[in-house]
Amino acid sequence: MGKLNKLRGRSLEEIRVRGGQKLTAYGEKLGLTGQLPSDADFLRLIDEEPFGGTEPSADDLLENFGTWRNAQFFPAFFDKELTVQAYKLYFGERPAQQIIRRAEAIVTGKIPLLGYEGLDFGVPIDWHLEPIAQKRSPLKHWKEFDEL
């Protein structure tokens, strides 16, 4: 009855939206939504023409990454020197040094997050660790966490 009381004063639109969110969350928990394709299914989605008409392998994709001149999804990869020059012109030297320092810290498992500097997530990074309280989240669906 307590859950029904929460509906009091809510608009029909809010109830519809929240109901949809609940259905989506439970569908995700049951594995009915948002599933990623398997590696084989993903490779079948890729146009075979650039690979001589045969289905590419992961190694083929890696080998050819960034080599297609008509694909401008990552234009910064095509001219590294021009990209570095433009970055330095726009941002200067200091931000680049800060990025390098942060990247080096992240490699050692220390990540700046939510105003905290150098939270230690370990090496390799333990994405289930809450580093301030040193608690690990159990391996379960996010919908099963009451504290969230």
PDB file of C-alpha atoms in Angstrom:
ATOM      1  CA  MET A   1       0.000   0.000   0.000  1.00  0.00           C
ATOM      2  CA  GLY A   2       2.947   2.312   0.688  1.00  0.00           C
ATOM      3  CA  LYS A   3       4.052   2.164  -2.941  1.00  0.00           C
ATOM      4  CA  LEU A   4       0.555   3.093  -4.106  1.00  0.00           C
ATOM      5  CA  ASN A   5       0.571   6.120  -1.794  1.00  0.00           C
ATOM      6  CA  LYS A   6       3.666   7.363  -3.628  1.00  0.00           C
ATOM      7  CA  LEU A   7       1.527   7.705  -6.755  1.00  0.00           C
ATOM      8  CA  ARG A   8      -0.799  10.187  -5.089  1.00  0.00           C
ATOM      9  CA  GLY A   9      -0.357  13.650  -6.584  1.00  0.00           C
ATOM     10  CA  ARG A  10       1.621  12.412  -9.599  1.00  0.00           C
ATOM     11  CA  SER A  11       0.531  13.308 -13.104  1.00  0.00           C
ATOM     12  CA  LEU A  12      -0.438  10.605 -15.578  1.00  0.00           C
ATOM     13  CA  GLU A  13       2.612  11.556 -17.679  1.00  0.00           C
ATOM     14  CA  GLU A  14       4.983  11.087 -14.710  1.00  0.00           C
ATOM     15  CA  ILE A  15       3.425   7.706 -13.899  1.00  0.00           C
ATOM     16  CA  ARG A  16       3.773   6.671 -17.559  1.00  0.00           C
ATOM     17  CA  VAL A  17       7.443   7.740 -17.722  1.00  0.00           C
ATOM     18  CA  ARG A  18       8.375   6.155 -14.390  1.00  0.00           C
ATOM     19  CA  GLY A  19       6.515   2.976 -15.304  1.00  0.00           C
ATOM     20  CA  GLY A  20       8.437   2.805 -18.574  1.00  0.00           C
ATOM     21  CA  GLN A  21      11.704   3.271 -16.701  1.00  0.00           C
ATOM     22  CA  LYS A  22      10.822   0.431 -14.313  1.00  0.00           C
ATOM     23  CA  LEU A  23       9.916  -1.889 -17.198  1.00  0.00           C
ATOM     24  CA  THR A  24      13.161  -1.050 -18.989  1.00  0.00           C
ATOM     25  CA  ALA A  25      15.217  -1.663 -15.836  1.00  0.00           C
ATOM     26  CA  TYR A  26      13.622  -5.055 -15.206  1.00  0.00           C
ATOM     27  CA  GLY A  27      13.907  -5.990 -18.881  1.00  0.00           C
ATOM     28  CA  GLU A  28      17.614  -5.137 -18.721  1.00  0.00           C
ATOM     29  CA  LYS A  29      18.020  -7.156 -15.537  1.00  0.00           C
ATOM     30  CA  LEU A  30      16.434 -10.174 -17.220  1.00  0.00           C
ATOM     31  CA  GLY A  31      18.677  -9.745 -20.255  1.00  0.00           C
ATOM     32  CA  LEU A  32      15.837  -8.788 -22.597  1.00  0.00           C
ATOM     33  CA  THR A  33      17.218  -5.402 -23.698  1.00  0.00           C
ATOM     34  CA  GLY A  34      20.440  -3.705 -24.651  1.00  0.00           C
ATOM     35  CA  GLN A  35      22.432  -6.816 -25.423  1.00  0.00           C
ATOM     36  CA  LEU A  36      25.642  -6.364 -27.332  1.00  0.00           C
ATOM     37  CA  PRO A  37      26.215  -8.554 -30.372  1.00  0.00           C
ATOM     38  CA  SER A  38      28.715 -11.382 -30.131  1.00  0.00           C
ATOM     39  CA  ASP A  39      32.072 -10.823 -31.847  1.00  0.00           C
ATOM     40  CA  ALA A  40      30.920 -12.955 -34.781  1.00  0.00           C
ATOM     41  CA  ASP A  41      27.626 -11.039 -35.108  1.00  0.00           C
ATOM     42  CA  PHE A  42      29.466  -7.707 -34.909  1.00  0.00           C
ATOM     43  CA  LEU A  43      31.922  -8.699 -37.640  1.00  0.00           C
ATOM     44  CA  ARG A  44      29.000  -9.695 -39.886  1.00  0.00           C
ATOM     45  CA  LEU A  45      27.651  -6.122 -39.579  1.00  0.00           C
ATOM     46  CA  ILE A  46      30.791  -4.637 -41.164  1.00  0.00           C
ATOM     47  CA  ASP A  47      30.928  -3.890 -44.889  1.00  0.00           C
ATOM     48  CA  GLU A  48      33.099  -6.566 -46.499  1.00  0.00           C
ATOM     49  CA  GLU A  49      33.975  -4.537 -49.604  1.00  0.00           C
ATOM     50  CA  PRO A  50      37.146  -2.903 -48.188  1.00  0.00           C
ATOM     51  CA  PHE A  51      38.331  -6.398 -47.192  1.00  0.00           C
ATOM     52  CA  GLY A  52      38.121  -7.943 -50.638  1.00  0.00           C
ATOM     53  CA  GLY A  53      34.562  -9.179 -50.184  1.00  0.00           C
ATOM     54  CA  THR A  54      35.348 -11.451 -47.241  1.00  0.00           C
ATOM     55  CA  GLU A  55      34.233 -11.063 -43.655  1.00  0.00           C
ATOM     56  CA  PRO A  56      36.982  -9.186 -41.748  1.00  0.00           C
ATOM     57  CA  SER A  57      38.602 -10.491 -38.585  1.00  0.00           C
ATOM     58  CA  ALA A  58      39.394  -8.395 -35.522  1.00  0.00           C
ATOM     59  CA  ASP A  59      43.036  -8.367 -36.676  1.00  0.00           C
ATOM     60  CA  ASP A  60      41.954  -7.050 -40.103  1.00  0.00           C
ATOM     61  CA  LEU A  61      40.051  -4.213 -38.444  1.00  0.00           C
ATOM     62  CA  LEU A  62      42.977  -3.295 -36.206  1.00  0.00           C
ATOM     63  CA  GLU A  63      45.428  -3.402 -39.100  1.00  0.00           C
ATOM     64  CA  ASN A  64      43.239  -1.119 -41.226  1.00  0.00           C
ATOM     65  CA  PHE A  65      42.107   1.249 -38.468  1.00  0.00           C
ATOM     66  CA  GLY A  66      42.595   4.839 -39.550  1.00  0.00           C
ATOM     67  CA  THR A  67      43.847   3.970 -43.040  1.00  0.00           C
ATOM     68  CA  TRP A  68      40.647   4.662 -44.948  1.00  0.00           C
ATOM     69  CA  ARG A  69      41.131   8.176 -46.278  1.00  0.00           C
ATOM     70  CA  ASN A  70      37.461   8.689 -47.049  1.00  0.00           C
ATOM     71  CA  ALA A  71      36.480   7.910 -43.452  1.00  0.00           C
ATOM     72  CA  GLN A  72      36.885  11.071 -41.390  1.00  0.00           C
ATOM     73  CA  PHE A  73      35.509   9.789 -38.109  1.00  0.00           C
ATOM     74  CA  PHE A  74      38.891  10.366 -36.410  1.00  0.00           C
ATOM     75  CA  PRO A  75      40.477  13.148 -38.494  1.00  0.00           C
ATOM     76  CA  ALA A  76      43.095  13.852 -35.810  1.00  0.00           C
ATOM     77  CA  PHE A  77      44.724  10.483 -36.570  1.00  0.00           C
ATOM     78  CA  PHE A  78      45.542  11.418 -40.156  1.00  0.00           C
ATOM     79  CA  ASP A  79      48.006  14.223 -39.406  1.00  0.00           C
ATOM     80  CA  LYS A  80      49.526  13.860 -35.953  1.00  0.00           C
ATOM     81  CA  GLU A  81      51.841  16.876 -36.263  1.00  0.00           C
ATOM     82  CA  LEU A  82      49.021  19.187 -37.355  1.00  0.00           C
ATOM     83  CA  THR A  83      46.855  17.913 -34.493  1.00  0.00           C
ATOM     84  CA  VAL A  84      49.615  18.534 -31.915  1.00  0.00           C
ATOM     85  CA  GLN A  85      50.316  21.975 -33.385  1.00  0.00           C
ATOM     86  CA  ALA A  86      46.618  22.937 -33.289  1.00  0.00           C
ATOM     87  CA  TYR A  87      46.263  21.653 -29.720  1.00  0.00           C
ATOM     88  CA  LYS A  88      49.266  23.660 -28.513  1.00  0.00           C
ATOM     89  CA  LEU A  89      48.055  26.773 -30.335  1.00  0.00           C
ATOM     90  CA  TYR A  90      44.603  26.500 -28.798  1.00  0.00           C
ATOM     91  CA  PHE A  91      45.452  25.269 -25.282  1.00  0.00           C
ATOM     92  CA  GLY A  92      49.172  25.972 -24.814  1.00  0.00           C
ATOM     93  CA  GLU A  93      51.722  23.645 -23.190  1.00  0.00           C
ATOM     94  CA  ARG A  94      50.360  23.502 -19.642  1.00  0.00           C
ATOM     95  CA  PRO A  95      47.145  21.512 -20.285  1.00  0.00           C
ATOM     96  CA  ALA A  96      49.096  18.907 -22.267  1.00  0.00           C
ATOM     97  CA  GLN A  97      51.437  18.402 -19.311  1.00  0.00           C
ATOM     98  CA  GLN A  98      48.444  18.114 -16.960  1.00  0.00           C
ATOM     99  CA  ILE A  99      46.836  15.508 -19.205  1.00  0.00           C
ATOM    100  CA  ILE A 100      50.072  13.504 -19.293  1.00  0.00           C
ATOM    101  CA  ARG A 101      50.384  13.674 -15.478  1.00  0.00           C
ATOM    102  CA  ARG A 102      46.772  12.532 -15.059  1.00  0.00           C
ATOM    103  CA  ALA A 103      47.203   9.731 -17.591  1.00  0.00           C
ATOM    104  CA  GLU A 104      50.336   8.536 -15.788  1.00  0.00           C
ATOM    105  CA  ALA A 105      48.427   8.570 -12.481  1.00  0.00           C
ATOM    106  CA  ILE A 106      45.521   6.628 -14.006  1.00  0.00           C
ATOM    107  CA  VAL A 107      47.937   3.964 -15.246  1.00  0.00           C
ATOM    108  CA  THR A 108      48.964   3.459 -11.610  1.00  0.00           C
ATOM    109  CA  GLY A 109      45.287   3.129 -10.576  1.00  0.00           C
ATOM    110  CA  LYS A 110      44.929   6.636  -9.119  1.00  0.00           C
ATOM    111  CA  ILE A 111      41.907   8.429 -10.575  1.00  0.00           C
ATOM    112  CA  PRO A 112      40.527  11.926  -9.902  1.00  0.00           C
ATOM    113  CA  LEU A 113      36.788  11.579  -9.338  1.00  0.00           C
ATOM    114  CA  LEU A 114      34.016  13.793  -7.977  1.00  0.00           C
ATOM    115  CA  GLY A 115      36.417  16.368  -6.543  1.00  0.00           C
ATOM    116  CA  TYR A 116      38.755  13.807  -5.000  1.00  0.00           C
ATOM    117  CA  GLU A 117      42.294  13.594  -6.337  1.00  0.00           C
ATOM    118  CA  GLY A 118      44.181  10.347  -6.651  1.00  0.00           C
ATOM    119  CA  LEU A 119      41.558   7.872  -5.478  1.00  0.00           C
ATOM    120  CA  ASP A 120      43.336   4.514  -5.533  1.00  0.00           C
ATOM    121  CA  PHE A 121      41.413   1.896  -7.520  1.00  0.00           C
ATOM    122  CA  GLY A 122      44.389  -0.471  -7.684  1.00  0.00           C
ATOM    123  CA  VAL A 123      46.235  -2.063 -10.594  1.00  0.00           C
ATOM    124  CA  PRO A 124      44.551  -3.429 -12.555  1.00  0.00           C
ATOM    125  CA  ILE A 125      41.728  -0.984 -11.859  1.00  0.00           C
ATOM    126  CA  ASP A 126      38.973  -2.535  -9.753  1.00  0.00           C
ATOM    127  CA  TRP A 127      35.799  -0.904 -11.065  1.00  0.00           C
ATOM    128  CA  HIS A 128      33.778  -2.485  -8.248  1.00  0.00           C
ATOM    129  CA  LEU A 129      35.841  -0.782  -5.522  1.00  0.00           C
ATOM    130  CA  GLU A 130      34.552   2.252  -3.645  1.00  0.00           C
ATOM    131  CA  PRO A 131      37.998   3.638  -2.763  1.00  0.00           C
ATOM    132  CA  ILE A 132      37.060   6.005   0.077  1.00  0.00           C
ATOM    133  CA  ALA A 133      35.381   3.344   2.232  1.00  0.00           C
ATOM    134  CA  GLN A 134      37.449   0.530   0.673  1.00  0.00           C
ATOM    135  CA  LYS A 135      34.252  -1.418  -0.066  1.00  0.00           C
ATOM    136  CA  ARG A 136      33.700  -3.623  -3.112  1.00  0.00           C
ATOM    137  CA  SER A 137      30.311  -3.738  -4.779  1.00  0.00           C
ATOM    138  CA  PRO A 138      28.929  -7.225  -5.219  1.00  0.00           C
ATOM    139  CA  LEU A 139      28.670  -8.519  -8.768  1.00  0.00           C
ATOM    140  CA  LYS A 140      24.957  -8.077  -9.312  1.00  0.00           C
ATOM    141  CA  HIS A 141      22.622  -6.061 -11.524  1.00  0.00           C
ATOM    142  CA  TRP A 142      22.447  -2.347 -10.660  1.00  0.00           C
ATOM    143  CA  LYS A 143      18.700  -2.617 -10.061  1.00  0.00           C
ATOM    144  CA  GLU A 144      19.338  -4.928  -7.088  1.00  0.00           C
ATOM    145  CA  PHE A 145      21.241  -2.261  -5.117  1.00  0.00           C
ATOM    146  CA  ASP A 146      19.027  -0.686  -2.456  1.00  0.00           C
ATOM    147  CA  GLU A 147      21.529   2.024  -1.519  1.00  0.00           C
ATOM    148  CA  LEU A 148      21.486   3.492  -5.017  1.00  0.00           C
TER     149      LEU A 148
END
